Amino acid sequence: MRTLKIALAGNPNCGKTTLFNTLTGANQHVGNWPGKTIEQKTGNFNFNGRKIELIDLPGTYSLTSFSEEEQITMDFLINEKPDITINIVDATNLERNLFLTFEVLEHISSVVILINMDKLAKEKGIIINPKSIESKLGVPVNVCDAKNKDECSGFMKKMIAYSAKKKRESNLKLNYGDELEEHLLKVEEIIKNDKISFQNYTPRLLSVKLLQNDKLISKEVLNLDNASNLKRELEKIKRHLRKIFGNDYDTVMSDKKHGLAAGVVKESLKRININRESRSDRLDKVLTNKYVGIPIFLLIIFIVFQMTFTFAKPFVGLIELCVSFFAKITSVWIASTQLPAWVGSLISDGIIGGVGSVIVFLPNIFIMFFLISLLEDFGYLARAAFIMDELMHKIGLHGKSFIPLILGFGCNVPAIMSTRSLDNKKDKLLTILIIPFMSCSARLPVYILFVGAFFIKYQGLILFSLYLLGILLAISSGLLFKKFFFKNETSDLILEIPPYRLPTLSGAVIHTWERGKQFIYKAGTLILSASIVVWFFSNLPLGVAYASEDSLIGQIGKFVAPILAPLGFGFWQAAVALIFGVVAKEVVVSTFATIYGVSEGNLTGVIHGMFTPLSAYAFMVMTLIYIPCVATITTIKTETGSWMIALMLAAYTLTLGWVFALIIYRGGLLLGFG
Amino acid sequence: MKEICLKLSDIPEGKKVKIDSVVCGDNVKHRLCSLGVLKGKTVEMIKNDSSGPIILKVLDSKLAVGREQAKNIFICKSGLKK
C-alpha cells in the first residue's frame, strides 16, 4: 500500500511537537526546509502495517506570506497536498486556535481536528463539546492527549480508517458577507476568464489572498503576463473597500474568521469558576516582576552552569578513563604491528590526544542543552524575552532578539540562523553582530579545562562571570553599533507568553540528543582534521623534535607570541592554540593536548606549569572574545550577504579580546592578584 | 463632538478595553491580527509597568507587546469599559 502522507499544523505551543514525538519516537529526521533556515521535521514509521510519513509543519497563527513559517506551511498544504492534515488545537486557548483552523479549512480539504490539553482545560474550568465543534466545522474532531501513547494510537487508527473511506472533497467556502462576496466573485471571474493560474490555488482562494493584500502572492500573481486586467480591477476594488472599511480593509476577512471562531466557541464551550487566578498567573507575578525578574533570570542561568559542572563530573571521569584505556590498547596494538613509529605518534598524540581532549566535555554539553531545553519547554524563555525587552530596547533591539542570543549559548551558528525569525532587517543584522559574544558550548571545554585547573573552589562563579562578561559585551557592542550604524531605528516586541507547562522528559531528551549529535559530528570531522594538521605541523620540518620550538608550529607560535606577552601568556603554545582555535574553539584544548601529547587528565598538570590563575583568566577572556570560529564567520557571511561585515566583525572582536585580556591581566597585577 | 482617544500603553492594569485602531506596517498588522489584536476586539491589560513592554490578555492567551507598538494601538472613549 502507498505511504500515507500526514501533516501536522497548529499554533506555536499547541503541543504539535509533543504529538510528533509521541507518534514517531526515535524515527525522526531533522533537516531544513529547502532554501530556508527553518527546521523541517519528518518521521517515517509503520503503523499497523501501514507506512506513514509524518511532517511537522512550523507553528503558525495564520496562513499568509508575511512570515517565513507561514509561507512554508501554506506552500506545503497547497502544493504537497498531504493525504490528511491534522490541525492540533489547544483546548485551553480554543478561540485563537480555531482562527487558524478556519484558515486551514479554507485552504485544503481532508482536515482532521485534534483537541489537545483537554484535561488541562477542564482543570481551568473550560468544558468543550467536541461533537458540537464537529457539527459546526463539518470535519472529524477528536480529543486526544498528545503525551499519551495509547490515546494517540487510537487516534491514528481512526485517521487511517478515515483516509480509506473519505474521498477528497472541496475545501470550506466561507461567506464574507454581501459587500465582500461581490468583489471576491468579480476577482474570481477575471482570474478564470484571463486563465490566470498560480501554483495549486483555486481561483476563489487566490481572490481571497489578493483582497487580503497577501504580500508574496500579490507580488507574484500581479507580475504574471496576463494579469494587467486583474491588476487594474484590483486597484479599483481596493480603493472602494478602503472607502467602506477604512485603512484596515485588508483585515476585514480575518475579522470574519475571528467572528466564526468566536461563534463556535460560544456554542461548544462552557466555563465554570473562571475567576480563579491560575498558578501560571501567580508565578508570572514573580518571574516577570519589574525589579526581581532580572535577578531571578541571572540566578537561574547561574544554577544551570553550576549543575552543568556537578552532574557532569562523574561522567567526565568515566569518559576520561575510557579515552586513556583506548589510548593504551591502541599503542600496545601498534607496537605489535610493523607500522613505523610516526604512525603510532599520529594516532596516540594527534588523533586520540586531540579528539579525546574534546570528547570528554560531551557530558557537560549534553547537560547544558538538556537544562536549556527544559527551561524552553517550561515556558521560561518567553518570560526571559519579556523581562529583557526594556534593556534590549536601549540597544535598539527588542526582547525577541534575546532568544537568538540565548541560543548562542549553545552554538552561534544556529543562533545566527534563527535571526531569520526577526521581523526586520536591522534587527536581524544587529542581533547577528552581537551573537558571537555569547559563550557557545565550544568555548565551554576551554573554560572547564582552565577553571578545573585553577579555580576549583569557585568554578560555578568563574564560569558565570565569563558568560556574564559575554552578555555585557554584547549589550555594549550593540549600543556602539546602534550609535554609529543604526541611528533612530526602533522595532517592537510581539510575543505570545505561553502558559507554564511541565516539560516532558522525552521531549527534552530528543532535543538534547539532536544538539549533542552535532557536537559529536564536529569532533569526528573538524576537530579530528585540526588535530591531524596540528600533529603534522608539530613534526615538520622532518627530523625536528616533536612539537618543539623549532617545529613549524613552534615557529608560527613564536612569531605571534610577543603580541600576547602583555596579556600574561606570551608563550608559543598559547599562540598556536589560539590560532588553531579559529577553526573551532574546542581546538584550543585539543591543540594543547596534541602539542604536549597528553590527554585531558594530564593536561591540567601541564597548563599549571604555564599559567597563573590570573593569566588563565585572561586567556579564557581572550578565548571568549577573539574572532568567531570559521563556521560562525561563514554563517554571518551567508546571512548578511557580505564578507565585509563578517571580516570587520572578526577584526573588531580580535582587538576587543586583546584589550580586555590586557586590562584583566595588567589590572589584576596592579591589584596584587599576580 | 470629537472623541477622546487613549493609547493602549496608557491603560492601567486590570482594565478591559475595546481596540479602535491599530496603526502600523503590514507585517506587524497581520501578526497582531492573527493573534486577535485588531479593531473591535476586547483585550485586558495584565501588566503595565511605567516602562518596558506590556502584557495583554487576548482571548485565552497572554501576549507581550513592546511599549512603542502599544503607543500605536488606540482606544476611544466608547471602548473604555470597567
PDB file of C-alpha atoms in Angstrom, chain A residues 530-531 533-538 547-549 551-562 564 569-596 610-611 619 626:
ATOM      1  CA  ALA A 530      42.546  20.140  13.019  1.00  0.00           C
ATOM      2  CA  SER A 531      44.268  17.685  15.384  1.00  0.00           C
ATOM      3  CA  VAL A 533      47.088  19.222  10.945  1.00  0.00           C
ATOM      4  CA  VAL A 534      48.492  20.334  14.307  1.00  0.00           C
ATOM      5  CA  TRP A 535      50.308  16.999  14.614  1.00  0.00           C
ATOM      6  CA  PHE A 536      51.881  17.359  11.149  1.00  0.00           C
ATOM      7  CA  PHE A 537      52.893  20.956  11.801  1.00  0.00           C
ATOM      8  CA  SER A 538      54.449  19.729  15.026  1.00  0.00           C
ATOM      9  CA  ALA A 547      56.265  19.899  18.962  1.00  0.00           C
ATOM     10  CA  SER A 548      59.478  21.685  19.822  1.00  0.00           C
ATOM     11  CA  GLU A 549      60.213  25.352  19.302  1.00  0.00           C
ATOM     12  CA  SER A 551      58.993  22.718  14.521  1.00  0.00           C
ATOM     13  CA  LEU A 552      56.759  24.561  12.084  1.00  0.00           C
ATOM     14  CA  ILE A 553      54.122  25.024  14.726  1.00  0.00           C
ATOM     15  CA  GLY A 554      56.679  26.326  17.206  1.00  0.00           C
ATOM     16  CA  GLN A 555      57.888  28.869  14.696  1.00  0.00           C
ATOM     17  CA  ILE A 556      54.399  30.117  13.929  1.00  0.00           C
ATOM     18  CA  GLY A 557      53.733  30.334  17.644  1.00  0.00           C
ATOM     19  CA  LYS A 558      56.972  32.181  18.367  1.00  0.00           C
ATOM     20  CA  PHE A 559      56.136  34.700  15.678  1.00  0.00           C
ATOM     21  CA  VAL A 560      52.796  35.544  17.282  1.00  0.00           C
ATOM     22  CA  ALA A 561      53.673  35.080  20.948  1.00  0.00           C
ATOM     23  CA  PRO A 562      55.213  38.556  21.535  1.00  0.00           C
ATOM     24  CA  LEU A 564      50.328  38.045  23.559  1.00  0.00           C
ATOM     25  CA  PHE A 569      50.537  34.204  28.141  1.00  0.00           C
ATOM     26  CA  GLY A 570      53.302  35.113  25.727  1.00  0.00           C
ATOM     27  CA  PHE A 571      54.494  31.556  25.065  1.00  0.00           C
ATOM     28  CA  TRP A 572      54.242  29.964  21.671  1.00  0.00           C
ATOM     29  CA  GLN A 573      51.962  27.094  22.702  1.00  0.00           C
ATOM     30  CA  ALA A 574      49.203  29.518  23.739  1.00  0.00           C
ATOM     31  CA  ALA A 575      49.607  31.448  20.486  1.00  0.00           C
ATOM     32  CA  VAL A 576      49.298  28.265  18.431  1.00  0.00           C
ATOM     33  CA  ALA A 577      46.268  27.129  20.423  1.00  0.00           C
ATOM     34  CA  LEU A 578      44.529  30.436  19.753  1.00  0.00           C
ATOM     35  CA  ILE A 579      45.423  30.393  16.046  1.00  0.00           C
ATOM     36  CA  PHE A 580      44.012  26.910  15.537  1.00  0.00           C
ATOM     37  CA  GLY A 581      41.085  27.751  17.800  1.00  0.00           C
ATOM     38  CA  VAL A 582      39.685  29.846  14.963  1.00  0.00           C
ATOM     39  CA  VAL A 583      38.809  26.552  13.248  1.00  0.00           C
ATOM     40  CA  ALA A 584      36.583  25.682  16.206  1.00  0.00           C
ATOM     41  CA  LYS A 585      37.094  26.919  19.726  1.00  0.00           C
ATOM     42  CA  GLU A 586      37.380  23.421  21.225  1.00  0.00           C
ATOM     43  CA  VAL A 587      40.538  23.105  19.163  1.00  0.00           C
ATOM     44  CA  VAL A 588      42.252  25.402  21.691  1.00  0.00           C
ATOM     45  CA  VAL A 589      42.098  22.454  24.100  1.00  0.00           C
ATOM     46  CA  SER A 590      42.907  19.743  21.570  1.00  0.00           C
ATOM     47  CA  THR A 591      45.886  21.745  20.314  1.00  0.00           C
ATOM     48  CA  PHE A 592      47.369  21.920  23.814  1.00  0.00           C
ATOM     49  CA  ALA A 593      46.745  18.196  24.102  1.00  0.00           C
ATOM     50  CA  THR A 594      48.334  17.372  20.749  1.00  0.00           C
ATOM     51  CA  ILE A 595      51.365  19.589  21.321  1.00  0.00           C
ATOM     52  CA  TYR A 596      52.017  18.050  24.711  1.00  0.00           C
ATOM     53  CA  MET A 610      52.423  27.603  32.199  1.00  0.00           C
ATOM     54  CA  PHE A 611      49.679  29.809  33.557  1.00  0.00           C
ATOM     55  CA  PHE A 619      43.335  33.568  28.465  1.00  0.00           C
ATOM     56  CA  TYR A 626      38.608  36.874  19.951  1.00  0.00           C
TER      57      TYR A 626
END
